[in-house]
Tab-separated table of C-alpha atoms and ligand atoms in Angstrom:
chain	number	residue	atom	x	y	z
R	1	MET	CA	26.155	-34.432	-152.004
R	2	ALA	CA	22.939	-36.516	-152.000
R	3	LYS	CA	21.809	-37.542	-148.542
R	4	ASP	CA	21.767	-41.268	-147.801
R	5	ARG	CA	18.202	-42.402	-147.549
R	6	TYR	CA	19.048	-45.228	-145.115
R	7	ASP	CA	21.686	-45.873	-142.496
R	8	ALA	CA	21.932	-49.451	-143.750
R	9	ILE	CA	20.676	-51.530	-146.655
R	10	VAL	CA	20.773	-55.296	-146.143
R	11	VAL	CA	20.738	-57.518	-149.239
R	12	GLY	CA	19.236	-60.903	-148.298
R	13	ALA	CA	16.605	-61.488	-145.638
R	14	ARG	CA	17.215	-64.989	-144.308
R	15	CYS	CA	19.348	-66.191	-141.345
R	16	ALA	CA	21.999	-63.491	-141.624
R	17	GLY	CA	20.118	-60.579	-143.166
R	18	SER	CA	16.908	-60.396	-141.170
R	19	PRO	CA	18.594	-60.578	-137.728
R	20	THR	CA	21.157	-57.952	-138.816
R	21	ALA	CA	18.341	-55.670	-139.982
R	22	MET	CA	16.344	-56.376	-136.825
R	23	LEU	CA	19.256	-55.610	-134.507
R	24	LEU	CA	20.184	-52.372	-136.317
R	25	ALA	CA	16.554	-51.227	-136.409
R	26	THR	CA	16.233	-51.984	-132.688
R	27	LYS	CA	19.208	-49.686	-132.100
R	28	GLY	CA	17.282	-46.912	-133.866
R	29	TYR	CA	18.894	-46.982	-137.328
R	30	THR	CA	16.932	-46.642	-140.560
R	31	VAL	CA	17.234	-49.976	-142.338
R	32	LEU	CA	16.043	-51.359	-145.662
R	33	VAL	CA	16.254	-55.137	-146.125
R	34	VAL	CA	15.557	-56.599	-149.557
R	35	ASP	CA	15.281	-60.138	-150.863
R	36	ARG	CA	14.360	-61.525	-154.249
R	37	SER	CA	12.365	-64.260	-152.474
R	38	ALA	CA	8.907	-63.903	-151.007
R	39	PHE	CA	8.354	-65.302	-147.518
R	40	PRO	CA	7.547	-67.911	-146.377
R	41	SER	CA	9.723	-69.804	-148.828
R	42	ASP	CA	12.209	-72.655	-148.758
R	43	THR	CA	15.865	-72.553	-149.658
R	44	LEU	CA	18.467	-75.207	-150.499
R	45	SER	CA	19.506	-76.127	-146.971
R	46	THR	CA	18.898	-78.598	-144.215
R	47	HIS	CA	18.204	-76.874	-140.924
R	48	ILE	CA	19.689	-78.235	-137.737
R	49	LEU	CA	19.832	-75.323	-135.338
R	50	HIS	CA	22.351	-76.124	-132.598
R	51	PRO	CA	21.869	-74.793	-129.037
R	52	PRO	CA	23.925	-71.571	-129.546
R	53	GLY	CA	21.543	-70.659	-132.377
R	54	VAL	CA	18.595	-71.457	-130.122
R	55	SER	CA	20.139	-69.147	-127.484
R	56	ALA	CA	20.257	-66.331	-130.044
R	57	LEU	CA	16.535	-66.787	-130.756
R	58	GLN	CA	15.924	-66.658	-127.011
R	59	ARG	CA	17.940	-63.416	-126.650
R	60	TRP	CA	15.914	-61.901	-129.480
R	61	GLY	CA	12.580	-62.912	-127.930
R	62	LEU	CA	11.764	-65.312	-130.803
R	63	LEU	CA	12.201	-68.752	-129.243
R	64	ASP	CA	8.652	-69.029	-127.905
R	65	GLN	CA	7.335	-68.364	-131.408
R	66	LEU	CA	9.473	-71.181	-132.786
R	67	ILE	CA	8.384	-73.568	-130.028
R	68	ALA	CA	4.740	-72.659	-130.733
R	69	THR	CA	5.162	-73.999	-134.295
R	70	GLY	CA	5.421	-77.517	-132.830
R	71	CYS	CA	9.010	-78.166	-133.882
R	72	PRO	CA	10.327	-81.079	-131.755
R	73	PRO	CA	13.267	-80.256	-129.428
R	74	LEU	CA	16.379	-82.436	-129.810
R	75	ASP	CA	18.165	-83.107	-126.526
R	76	THR	CA	20.483	-85.895	-127.700
R	77	TYR	CA	23.031	-86.199	-130.498
R	78	ARG	CA	24.044	-89.720	-131.533
R	79	PHE	CA	27.147	-90.493	-133.607
R	80	ASP	CA	26.939	-94.059	-134.903
R	81	PHE	CA	30.364	-95.209	-136.055
R	82	GLY	CA	29.237	-98.807	-136.738
R	83	PRO	CA	31.004	-100.728	-133.960
R	84	PHE	CA	29.847	-98.195	-131.332
R	85	THR	CA	27.685	-95.103	-130.881
R	86	ILE	CA	28.635	-91.949	-129.012
R	87	GLU	CA	25.544	-90.448	-127.470
R	88	GLY	CA	25.562	-87.098	-125.674
R	89	ALA	CA	23.711	-83.921	-124.762
R	90	PRO	CA	24.572	-81.041	-127.118
R	91	GLY	CA	23.618	-78.082	-124.960
R	92	THR	CA	24.241	-76.337	-121.696
R	93	ALA	CA	22.012	-75.775	-118.669
R	94	ASP	CA	20.889	-72.434	-120.144
R	95	SER	CA	20.250	-73.787	-123.616
R	96	PRO	CA	19.921	-77.561	-123.495
R	97	VAL	CA	18.304	-78.412	-126.836
R	98	ALA	CA	18.591	-78.051	-130.590
R	99	TYR	CA	15.750	-77.823	-133.143
R	100	CYS	CA	15.404	-78.685	-136.805
R	101	PRO	CA	12.944	-76.020	-138.008
R	102	ARG	CA	11.912	-75.896	-141.661
R	103	ARG	CA	13.393	-72.822	-143.324
R	104	THR	CA	9.886	-71.892	-144.477
R	105	VAL	CA	9.089	-71.419	-140.785
R	106	LEU	CA	12.380	-70.081	-139.385
R	107	ASP	CA	13.129	-67.559	-142.129
R	108	LYS	CA	9.580	-66.171	-142.073
R	109	LEU	CA	9.843	-65.692	-138.317
R	110	LEU	CA	13.121	-63.778	-138.796
R	111	VAL	CA	11.777	-61.564	-141.606
R	112	ASP	CA	8.712	-60.675	-139.545
R	113	ALA	CA	10.921	-59.855	-136.542
R	114	ALA	CA	12.983	-57.466	-138.694
R	115	SER	CA	9.826	-55.755	-139.868
R	116	GLU	CA	8.394	-55.536	-136.352
R	117	ALA	CA	11.662	-53.997	-135.136
R	118	GLY	CA	11.140	-51.171	-137.660
R	119	ALA	CA	13.203	-52.289	-140.664
R	120	GLU	CA	11.586	-51.724	-144.067
R	121	VAL	CA	11.315	-55.132	-145.733
R	122	ARG	CA	11.000	-55.407	-149.519
R	123	GLU	CA	10.325	-58.937	-150.674
R	124	GLU	CA	10.614	-59.976	-154.325
R	125	PHE	CA	13.171	-57.237	-154.870
R	126	THR	CA	16.196	-58.321	-156.915
R	127	VAL	CA	19.463	-56.431	-156.586
R	128	GLU	CA	21.148	-56.118	-159.980
R	129	ASP	CA	23.999	-53.766	-159.176
R	130	ILE	CA	25.908	-52.457	-156.235
R	131	VAL	CA	26.427	-48.719	-156.644
R	132	ILE	CA	30.060	-47.739	-156.147
R	133	ASP	CA	31.133	-44.130	-156.073
R	134	ASP	CA	34.801	-43.249	-155.995
R	135	GLY	CA	35.756	-46.662	-154.539
R	136	ARG	CA	33.032	-46.577	-151.906
R	137	VAL	CA	29.824	-48.642	-151.920
R	138	THR	CA	26.944	-46.184	-151.641
R	139	GLY	CA	23.816	-48.139	-152.523
R	140	ILE	CA	22.005	-50.721	-154.595
R	141	ARG	CA	20.172	-50.753	-157.878
R	142	GLY	CA	17.484	-53.325	-158.484
R	143	HIS	CA	13.930	-54.038	-159.443
R	144	ASP	CA	10.753	-55.108	-157.747
R	145	LYS	CA	8.329	-57.764	-158.962
R	146	GLY	CA	6.807	-55.340	-161.441
R	147	GLY	CA	10.232	-54.809	-163.001
R	148	GLN	CA	10.488	-51.184	-161.982
R	149	SER	CA	14.131	-50.143	-161.544
R	150	VAL	CA	14.990	-48.476	-158.231
R	151	THR	CA	18.210	-47.066	-156.775
R	152	GLU	CA	18.584	-46.724	-153.008
R	153	SER	CA	21.473	-45.304	-151.016
R	154	ALA	CA	22.820	-45.927	-147.530
R	155	LYS	CA	25.834	-45.298	-145.333
R	156	VAL	CA	26.540	-49.022	-145.453
R	157	VAL	CA	25.363	-51.864	-147.711
R	158	ILE	CA	25.411	-55.242	-145.964
R	159	GLY	CA	25.714	-58.363	-148.080
R	160	ALA	CA	23.621	-61.108	-146.465
R	161	ASP	CA	23.071	-62.566	-149.900
R	162	GLY	CA	24.511	-66.012	-149.384
R	163	ARG	CA	27.514	-67.900	-150.689
R	164	TYR	CA	27.368	-66.431	-154.204
R	165	SER	CA	27.169	-62.909	-152.739
R	166	ALA	CA	26.855	-60.162	-155.331
R	167	VAL	CA	27.861	-57.619	-152.690
R	168	ALA	CA	31.110	-59.489	-151.931
R	169	LYS	CA	31.840	-59.791	-155.651
R	170	ALA	CA	31.138	-56.146	-156.499
R	171	ALA	CA	33.101	-54.898	-153.504
R	172	GLY	CA	36.034	-57.181	-154.377
R	173	ALA	CA	35.997	-58.841	-150.955
R	174	GLU	CA	39.301	-60.664	-150.532
R	175	ARG	CA	38.980	-64.443	-149.974
R	176	TYR	CA	41.243	-66.560	-147.779
R	177	ASN	CA	41.423	-70.138	-146.363
R	178	GLU	CA	39.769	-71.371	-149.543
R	179	LYS	CA	39.078	-75.087	-150.079
R	180	PRO	CA	37.165	-76.574	-153.016
R	181	PRO	CA	33.880	-78.488	-152.529
R	182	ILE	CA	34.543	-81.734	-150.630
R	183	LEU	CA	31.198	-83.422	-150.036
R	184	GLN	CA	28.133	-83.874	-152.223
R	185	GLY	CA	25.012	-83.963	-150.079
R	186	TYR	CA	21.384	-84.849	-150.816
R	187	TYR	CA	18.415	-84.511	-148.505
R	188	THR	CA	14.716	-85.140	-148.431
R	189	TYR	CA	11.883	-85.668	-145.918
R	190	TRP	CA	10.260	-88.934	-144.860
R	191	SER	CA	6.977	-89.675	-143.142
R	192	ASP	CA	6.348	-92.750	-140.961
R	193	LEU	CA	10.046	-93.111	-140.223
R	194	THR	CA	10.357	-94.525	-136.722
R	195	VAL	CA	13.474	-92.836	-135.345
R	196	GLU	CA	14.096	-91.294	-131.926
R	197	ASP	CA	13.559	-87.557	-131.379
R	198	ASP	CA	17.262	-86.837	-131.683
R	199	PHE	CA	19.925	-85.772	-134.153
R	200	HIS	CA	21.393	-89.075	-135.311
R	201	THR	CA	24.502	-89.203	-137.475
R	202	TYR	CA	25.863	-92.329	-139.150
R	203	ILE	CA	29.526	-92.427	-140.126
R	204	ARG	CA	30.678	-95.139	-142.536
R	205	PRO	CA	33.713	-95.428	-144.861
R	206	GLY	CA	33.207	-92.842	-147.639
R	207	ARG	CA	29.613	-92.201	-146.594
R	208	GLY	CA	27.709	-90.293	-143.914
R	209	TRP	CA	24.084	-89.498	-143.209
R	210	ALA	CA	21.941	-87.956	-140.511
R	211	THR	CA	18.324	-87.826	-139.395
R	212	ALA	CA	16.369	-85.263	-137.382
R	213	PRO	CA	12.639	-84.835	-136.838
R	214	THR	CA	11.147	-81.569	-138.064
R	215	HIS	CA	7.696	-79.993	-138.483
R	216	ASP	CA	4.551	-81.883	-139.556
R	217	GLY	CA	5.700	-85.302	-138.355
R	218	LEU	CA	8.388	-85.464	-141.034
R	219	THR	CA	11.995	-86.554	-140.598
R	220	LEU	CA	14.802	-84.823	-142.423
R	221	VAL	CA	17.360	-87.294	-143.791
R	222	VAL	CA	20.552	-85.945	-145.341
R	223	SER	CA	23.304	-88.090	-146.786
R	224	GLY	CA	26.574	-87.502	-148.566
R	225	TRP	CA	29.437	-88.935	-150.557
R	226	PRO	CA	32.755	-87.461	-151.697
R	227	VAL	CA	32.401	-84.852	-154.427
R	228	ALA	CA	34.652	-87.002	-156.632
R	229	GLU	CA	31.710	-89.460	-156.899
R	230	ALA	CA	29.113	-86.752	-157.567
R	231	GLU	CA	29.049	-87.064	-161.334
R	232	ALA	CA	28.720	-90.860	-161.367
R	233	ASN	CA	26.155	-90.994	-158.553
R	234	LYS	CA	23.846	-88.282	-159.819
R	235	LYS	CA	22.521	-90.649	-162.490
R	236	ASP	CA	20.651	-92.511	-159.755
R	237	VAL	CA	20.472	-90.407	-156.617
R	238	GLU	CA	17.830	-92.475	-154.851
R	239	GLY	CA	19.519	-95.776	-155.671
R	240	ASN	CA	22.823	-94.501	-154.332
R	241	VAL	CA	21.221	-92.981	-151.226
R	242	LEU	CA	19.466	-96.284	-150.433
R	243	LYS	CA	22.702	-98.186	-151.055
R	244	THR	CA	24.350	-95.836	-148.569
R	245	PHE	CA	21.703	-96.674	-145.937
R	246	ASP	CA	22.381	-100.395	-146.468
R	247	MET	CA	25.631	-99.781	-144.572
R	248	ALA	CA	23.421	-99.711	-141.429
R	249	PRO	CA	20.911	-102.553	-142.086
R	250	GLU	CA	18.611	-101.624	-139.168
R	251	PHE	CA	18.237	-98.094	-140.508
R	252	ALA	CA	17.828	-99.348	-144.094
R	253	GLU	CA	14.906	-101.465	-142.947
R	254	LYS	CA	13.262	-98.461	-141.258
R	255	ILE	CA	13.616	-96.351	-144.401
R	256	ARG	CA	12.048	-99.070	-146.503
R	257	GLY	CA	9.013	-98.919	-144.190
R	258	ALA	CA	8.758	-95.121	-144.526
R	259	LYS	CA	7.377	-92.866	-147.257
R	260	ARG	CA	9.411	-90.210	-149.030
R	261	ALA	CA	7.491	-86.940	-148.793
R	262	ALA	CA	9.566	-84.650	-151.038
R	263	ARG	CA	12.002	-84.796	-153.922
R	264	TYR	CA	15.753	-84.966	-153.308
R	265	SER	CA	17.671	-81.682	-153.118
R	266	GLY	CA	21.417	-81.668	-153.273
R	267	THR	CA	24.571	-79.674	-153.697
R	268	ALA	CA	28.257	-79.312	-152.809
R	269	VAL	CA	29.692	-76.035	-151.534
R	270	GLU	CA	32.972	-74.160	-151.609
R	271	ASN	CA	34.757	-73.445	-148.360
R	272	PHE	CA	36.101	-69.904	-147.856
R	273	PHE	CA	36.415	-66.841	-145.661
R	274	CYS	CA	36.035	-63.279	-146.976
R	275	LYS	CA	37.250	-60.077	-145.451
R	276	PRO	CA	33.816	-58.909	-144.276
R	277	TYR	CA	34.103	-55.156	-144.681
R	278	GLY	CA	35.442	-52.293	-146.723
R	279	PRO	CA	34.441	-48.724	-147.610
R	280	GLY	CA	30.660	-48.575	-147.343
R	281	TRP	CA	30.095	-52.344	-147.190
R	282	ALA	CA	29.957	-55.304	-144.835
R	283	LEU	CA	29.236	-59.042	-145.129
R	284	VAL	CA	27.363	-61.413	-142.814
R	285	GLY	CA	26.501	-65.117	-142.986
R	286	ASP	CA	27.532	-67.284	-145.944
R	287	ALA	CA	28.452	-64.189	-147.947
R	288	GLY	CA	31.431	-63.715	-145.616
R	289	TYR	CA	32.228	-67.236	-144.458
R	290	ASN	CA	31.056	-70.473	-146.039
R	291	LYS	CA	31.877	-74.052	-145.141
R	292	ASP	CA	30.682	-77.552	-145.778
R	293	PHE	CA	27.310	-78.323	-144.211
R	294	ILE	CA	28.396	-81.619	-142.601
R	295	THR	CA	28.551	-80.004	-139.146
R	296	ALA	CA	25.448	-77.823	-139.719
R	297	GLN	CA	26.999	-74.625	-138.399
R	298	GLY	CA	25.756	-72.071	-140.947
R	299	ILE	CA	22.535	-70.827	-139.388
R	300	MET	CA	23.976	-70.227	-135.944
R	301	ASP	CA	27.117	-68.719	-137.494
R	302	ALA	CA	24.868	-66.322	-139.421
R	303	PHE	CA	23.107	-65.414	-136.166
R	304	ARG	CA	26.446	-64.728	-134.454
R	305	ASP	CA	27.655	-62.620	-137.403
R	306	ALA	CA	24.438	-60.603	-137.248
R	307	GLU	CA	25.075	-59.703	-133.617
R	308	LEU	CA	28.787	-59.017	-134.053
R	309	CYS	CA	28.313	-56.998	-137.233
R	310	ALA	CA	25.337	-54.994	-135.935
R	311	ASN	CA	27.321	-54.107	-132.798
R	312	ALA	CA	30.372	-53.098	-134.842
R	313	LEU	CA	28.259	-50.973	-137.195
R	314	ASP	CA	26.582	-49.348	-134.211
R	315	GLU	CA	30.024	-48.432	-132.868
R	316	SER	CA	30.895	-46.897	-136.211
R	317	LEU	CA	27.562	-45.206	-137.073
R	318	SER	CA	27.310	-43.717	-133.581
R	319	GLY	CA	30.833	-42.296	-133.905
R	320	ALA	CA	32.143	-44.295	-130.927
R	321	GLN	CA	34.799	-46.042	-133.071
R	322	ALA	CA	36.286	-45.704	-136.546
R	323	PHE	CA	34.560	-48.031	-139.093
R	324	ASP	CA	37.770	-49.928	-139.864
R	325	ASP	CA	38.588	-50.531	-136.198
R	326	ALA	CA	35.088	-51.692	-135.299
R	327	MET	CA	34.845	-53.969	-138.347
R	328	ALA	CA	38.368	-55.380	-137.932
R	329	SER	CA	37.303	-56.434	-134.463
R	330	TYR	CA	34.191	-58.130	-135.957
R	331	GLN	CA	36.386	-60.033	-138.418
R	332	ARG	CA	38.908	-61.034	-135.736
R	333	THR	CA	36.231	-62.272	-133.327
R	334	ARG	CA	34.480	-64.238	-136.096
R	335	ASP	CA	37.656	-65.849	-137.368
R	336	GLU	CA	39.062	-66.757	-133.955
R	337	HIS	CA	35.764	-68.348	-133.049
R	338	VAL	CA	35.140	-70.367	-136.194
R	339	LEU	CA	38.602	-71.322	-137.473
R	340	PRO	CA	39.018	-74.550	-135.412
R	341	MET	CA	35.491	-75.619	-136.443
R	342	PHE	CA	36.249	-74.791	-140.080
R	343	GLU	CA	39.244	-77.172	-139.990
R	344	PHE	CA	37.243	-79.866	-138.153
R	345	THR	CA	34.338	-79.506	-140.598
R	346	THR	CA	36.454	-79.718	-143.737
R	347	MET	CA	38.268	-82.747	-142.277
R	348	LEU	CA	34.977	-84.550	-141.516
R	349	ALA	CA	33.612	-83.661	-144.962
R	350	THR	CA	36.241	-85.872	-146.624
R	351	LEU	CA	34.378	-88.875	-145.126
R	352	GLU	CA	37.737	-90.574	-144.765
R	353	PRO	CA	38.074	-92.978	-141.837
R	354	PRO	CA	39.458	-91.164	-138.780
R	355	PRO	CA	43.240	-91.636	-138.354
R	356	PRO	CA	44.212	-94.376	-135.825
R	357	GLU	CA	44.845	-91.956	-132.945
R	358	MET	CA	41.393	-90.386	-133.483
R	359	GLN	CA	39.801	-93.841	-133.565
R	360	GLN	CA	41.474	-94.633	-130.234
R	361	LEU	CA	40.198	-91.386	-128.779
R	362	LEU	CA	36.638	-91.984	-129.982
R	363	GLY	CA	36.812	-95.476	-128.477
R	364	ALA	CA	37.847	-93.929	-125.149
R	365	VAL	CA	35.064	-91.326	-125.366
R	366	HIS	CA	32.470	-94.067	-125.896
R	367	GLY	CA	30.872	-95.004	-122.583
R	368	ASN	CA	32.313	-91.997	-120.690
R	369	GLN	CA	29.159	-89.859	-120.403
R	370	GLU	CA	31.009	-86.662	-119.555
R	371	ALA	CA	33.262	-87.075	-122.592
R	372	MET	CA	30.326	-88.090	-124.830
R	373	ASP	CA	28.426	-84.930	-123.813
R	374	ALA	CA	31.558	-82.887	-124.504
R	375	PHE	CA	31.893	-84.513	-127.969
R	376	ALA	CA	28.242	-83.701	-128.718
R	377	ARG	CA	28.891	-80.103	-127.631
R	378	VAL	CA	31.836	-79.882	-130.069
R	379	ASN	CA	29.575	-80.854	-132.958
R	380	ALA	CA	26.960	-78.435	-131.689
R	381	GLY	CA	29.453	-75.560	-131.821
R	382	VAL	CA	29.224	-75.084	-128.050
R	383	THR	CA	32.771	-76.245	-127.280
R	384	SER	CA	35.666	-75.478	-129.608
R	385	PRO	CA	37.363	-78.493	-131.235
R	386	ALA	CA	40.623	-76.811	-130.142
R	387	GLU	CA	39.563	-77.259	-126.502
R	388	PHE	CA	38.195	-80.783	-126.902
R	389	PHE	CA	41.212	-82.078	-128.830
R	390	SER	CA	43.753	-80.300	-126.594
R	391	GLU	CA	46.490	-82.544	-125.185
R	392	GLU	CA	45.191	-81.976	-121.673
R	393	ASN	CA	41.601	-82.978	-122.453
R	394	VAL	CA	42.635	-85.974	-124.576
R	395	GLY	CA	44.928	-87.078	-121.709
R	396	ARG	CA	42.002	-86.842	-119.294
R	397	ILE	CA	39.770	-88.951	-121.546
R	398	PHE	CA	42.410	-91.682	-121.973
R	399	ALA	CA	43.159	-91.678	-118.223
R	400	ALA	CA	39.455	-92.194	-117.452
R	401	ALA	CA	39.331	-95.087	-119.942
R	402	HIS	CA	42.097	-97.073	-118.199
V	501	LIG	C1	22.749	-78.635	-148.439
V	501	LIG	C2	22.946	-77.685	-147.284
V	501	LIG	C3	22.607	-78.096	-146.017
V	501	LIG	C4	22.788	-77.226	-144.929
V	501	LIG	N1	22.423	-77.642	-143.682
V	501	LIG	C5	22.531	-76.801	-142.628
V	501	LIG	C6	22.090	-77.193	-141.323
V	501	LIG	O1	21.558	-78.287	-141.106
V	501	LIG	N2	22.247	-76.293	-140.317
V	501	LIG	C7	22.831	-75.085	-140.504
V	501	LIG	O2	22.982	-74.323	-139.535
V	501	LIG	N3	23.242	-74.683	-141.729
V	501	LIG	C8	23.094	-75.506	-142.783
V	501	LIG	N4	23.500	-75.098	-144.036
V	501	LIG	C9	24.068	-73.761	-144.180
V	501	LIG	C10	22.967	-72.716	-144.183
V	501	LIG	O3	22.033	-72.999	-145.204
V	501	LIG	C11	23.551	-71.331	-144.442
V	501	LIG	O4	24.705	-71.153	-143.640
V	501	LIG	C12	22.559	-70.242	-144.135
V	501	LIG	O5	21.435	-70.360	-144.968
V	501	LIG	C13	23.215	-68.884	-144.346
V	501	LIG	O6	22.249	-67.884	-144.275
V	501	LIG	P1	22.447	-66.546	-145.119
V	501	LIG	O7	21.344	-65.660	-144.660
V	501	LIG	O8	23.855	-66.091	-144.992
V	501	LIG	O9	22.275	-66.943	-146.647
V	501	LIG	P2	21.044	-67.584	-147.410
V	501	LIG	O10	20.214	-68.428	-146.522
V	501	LIG	O11	21.636	-68.194	-148.633
V	501	LIG	O12	20.158	-66.322	-147.834
V	501	LIG	C14	20.576	-65.416	-148.797
V	501	LIG	C15	19.379	-64.637	-149.293
V	501	LIG	O13	19.847	-63.598	-150.164
V	501	LIG	C16	18.951	-63.454	-151.215
V	501	LIG	N5	19.648	-62.870	-152.358
V	501	LIG	C17	20.785	-63.327	-152.949
V	501	LIG	N6	21.122	-62.541	-153.981
V	501	LIG	C18	20.178	-61.572	-154.044
V	501	LIG	C19	19.958	-60.476	-154.934
V	501	LIG	N7	20.798	-60.216	-155.947
V	501	LIG	N8	18.876	-59.682	-154.727
V	501	LIG	C20	18.024	-59.934	-153.702
V	501	LIG	N9	18.174	-60.967	-152.865
V	501	LIG	C21	19.241	-61.773	-153.023
V	501	LIG	C22	18.467	-64.865	-151.505
V	501	LIG	O14	17.190	-64.823	-152.157
V	501	LIG	C23	18.393	-65.469	-150.110
V	501	LIG	O15	17.095	-65.385	-149.564
V	501	LIG	C24	23.330	-75.944	-145.135
V	501	LIG	C25	23.674	-75.533	-146.422
V	501	LIG	C26	23.464	-76.385	-147.492
V	501	LIG	C27	23.828	-75.906	-148.863
C-alpha cells in the first residue's frame, strides 16, 4: 500500500483552512494546504470580526500583527431601530473589542502563520478531484499555475474550501437544517464618511444596513433586501442602496457627502449544516456550516471549527481516540454552540419587523445599559441567543423596565 505523503491535506487557505493547517502543523503533523488563490487577495465577504474571533487571534499569537496593520478597534455596537437605538459593548473584559479587517490583510496573515508553523502552503493550486479509494478519501488531484497535474495523498483531506465545497460534494457530506437564501446583500467601501468608530446597524422594514471602519480610512457599508426583490433591484443596485439609506435621512446625508471607493459586490447564500466528517475526510468553516451573513458570524465560526477539528484530528491521528468518536464530538460541540445563533440569524435575515413581544423586549432593553451590553454580546456571538431570550432573562429585563 502506498504511504501517505502527508498526515493532512487542507483544501482552502482562508479563515478555516489556514488556522486548521497551522494548528495541526504546530502539533507536529505534516500538513499541505492548497488554495487556487494567491495571497494577499480579496474574497466576496464583508469582514466584521467579533470579539471571540479576536480572542482566537490572541491565542494564536497573531493579534498584535493585526493591530499593527492600523485596523481600528470597535468597542461599541449600535442597533438603530428608527424610534430608538440600542448601544452596547460587544466584548468581555478579556476581549473587549471587535475589528473589521480587510480580507486581503487577515487572510494573508493567516496563510503566513500556517507556513511559519511548518505547513507546506501551495498557492494558485486548484483541486480538480478528490481521490476516493474503496469508499475512503485518500488524497487530491489538481494542478498548479503552470497546469501541471499533481496527485497528493494524506491520512485525512480537510475541506476548508468554502460554501460550494468540492470536498463536501465528493465525499457526499450529508446536509441538514437547510434553508434557502433569504437576504440579498451588497457592500462597498466609502471614504470621507463621517461615522463613529463603531459597528452601526440600521434596521428598517424590509431593509437593513451596517457600517464599520476598516483599513486605509475607509468605511465598509453593507446593505440588504429580501432575496425575493433581488431580481428587480439588481437593475439599479446603487439607486436601490441609496433609496434604502433614505430610510435614515441623517445617514443618507452623510453618504451623499462621502465618496464611493470601490464597486458594489453582492450575493445571497444558502443556509445549511453538513456532517463534517467521514472516512478520510473532514470539513471546517463554510464548507461544513453556512448561514446568512447578517450577523457576521462566519469568520469566528471558521476559527472555532479550526480549533475543534484540529484537536479532534489530533486525538485520532495520535491514536488517543477513534476517528469517528473524536469527530462526532467535534460535530456535536459545533452544532450545540451555533444552532441558536443559526435560528436567530435566519430569522433576522428575513428583515421582517420583529413580532410585538420582541418589540416590547427591545423597548425594555433600550436604556438599560446592562441589557444593551448583553444584546450587543448576543450579536457578537459572545452570549447565546438561547440564554439572552430565556424566560428568566427576559423577565429580569422587563422587571428592570418597570
Ligand atoms: C456577502 C458576505 C458577507 C459576509 N460578511 C461577514 C462578516 O462581516 N463577518 C464574518 O465573520 N463573516 C462574514 N461572511 C462569512 C465569511 O465570509 C465566511 O464565513 C468565511 O469566509 C468562511 O471562511 P472559509 O475559510 O470557510 O471559506 P472561504 O473564505 O470561502 O475560503 C475558501 C477558500 O477555498 C479555496 N478553494 C475553493 N475551492 C478550491 C479548489 N477546488 N481548489 C483550491 N482552492 C479552492 C478558495 O479559493 C478560497 O480561498 C460573509 C459572507 C458573505 C458571502
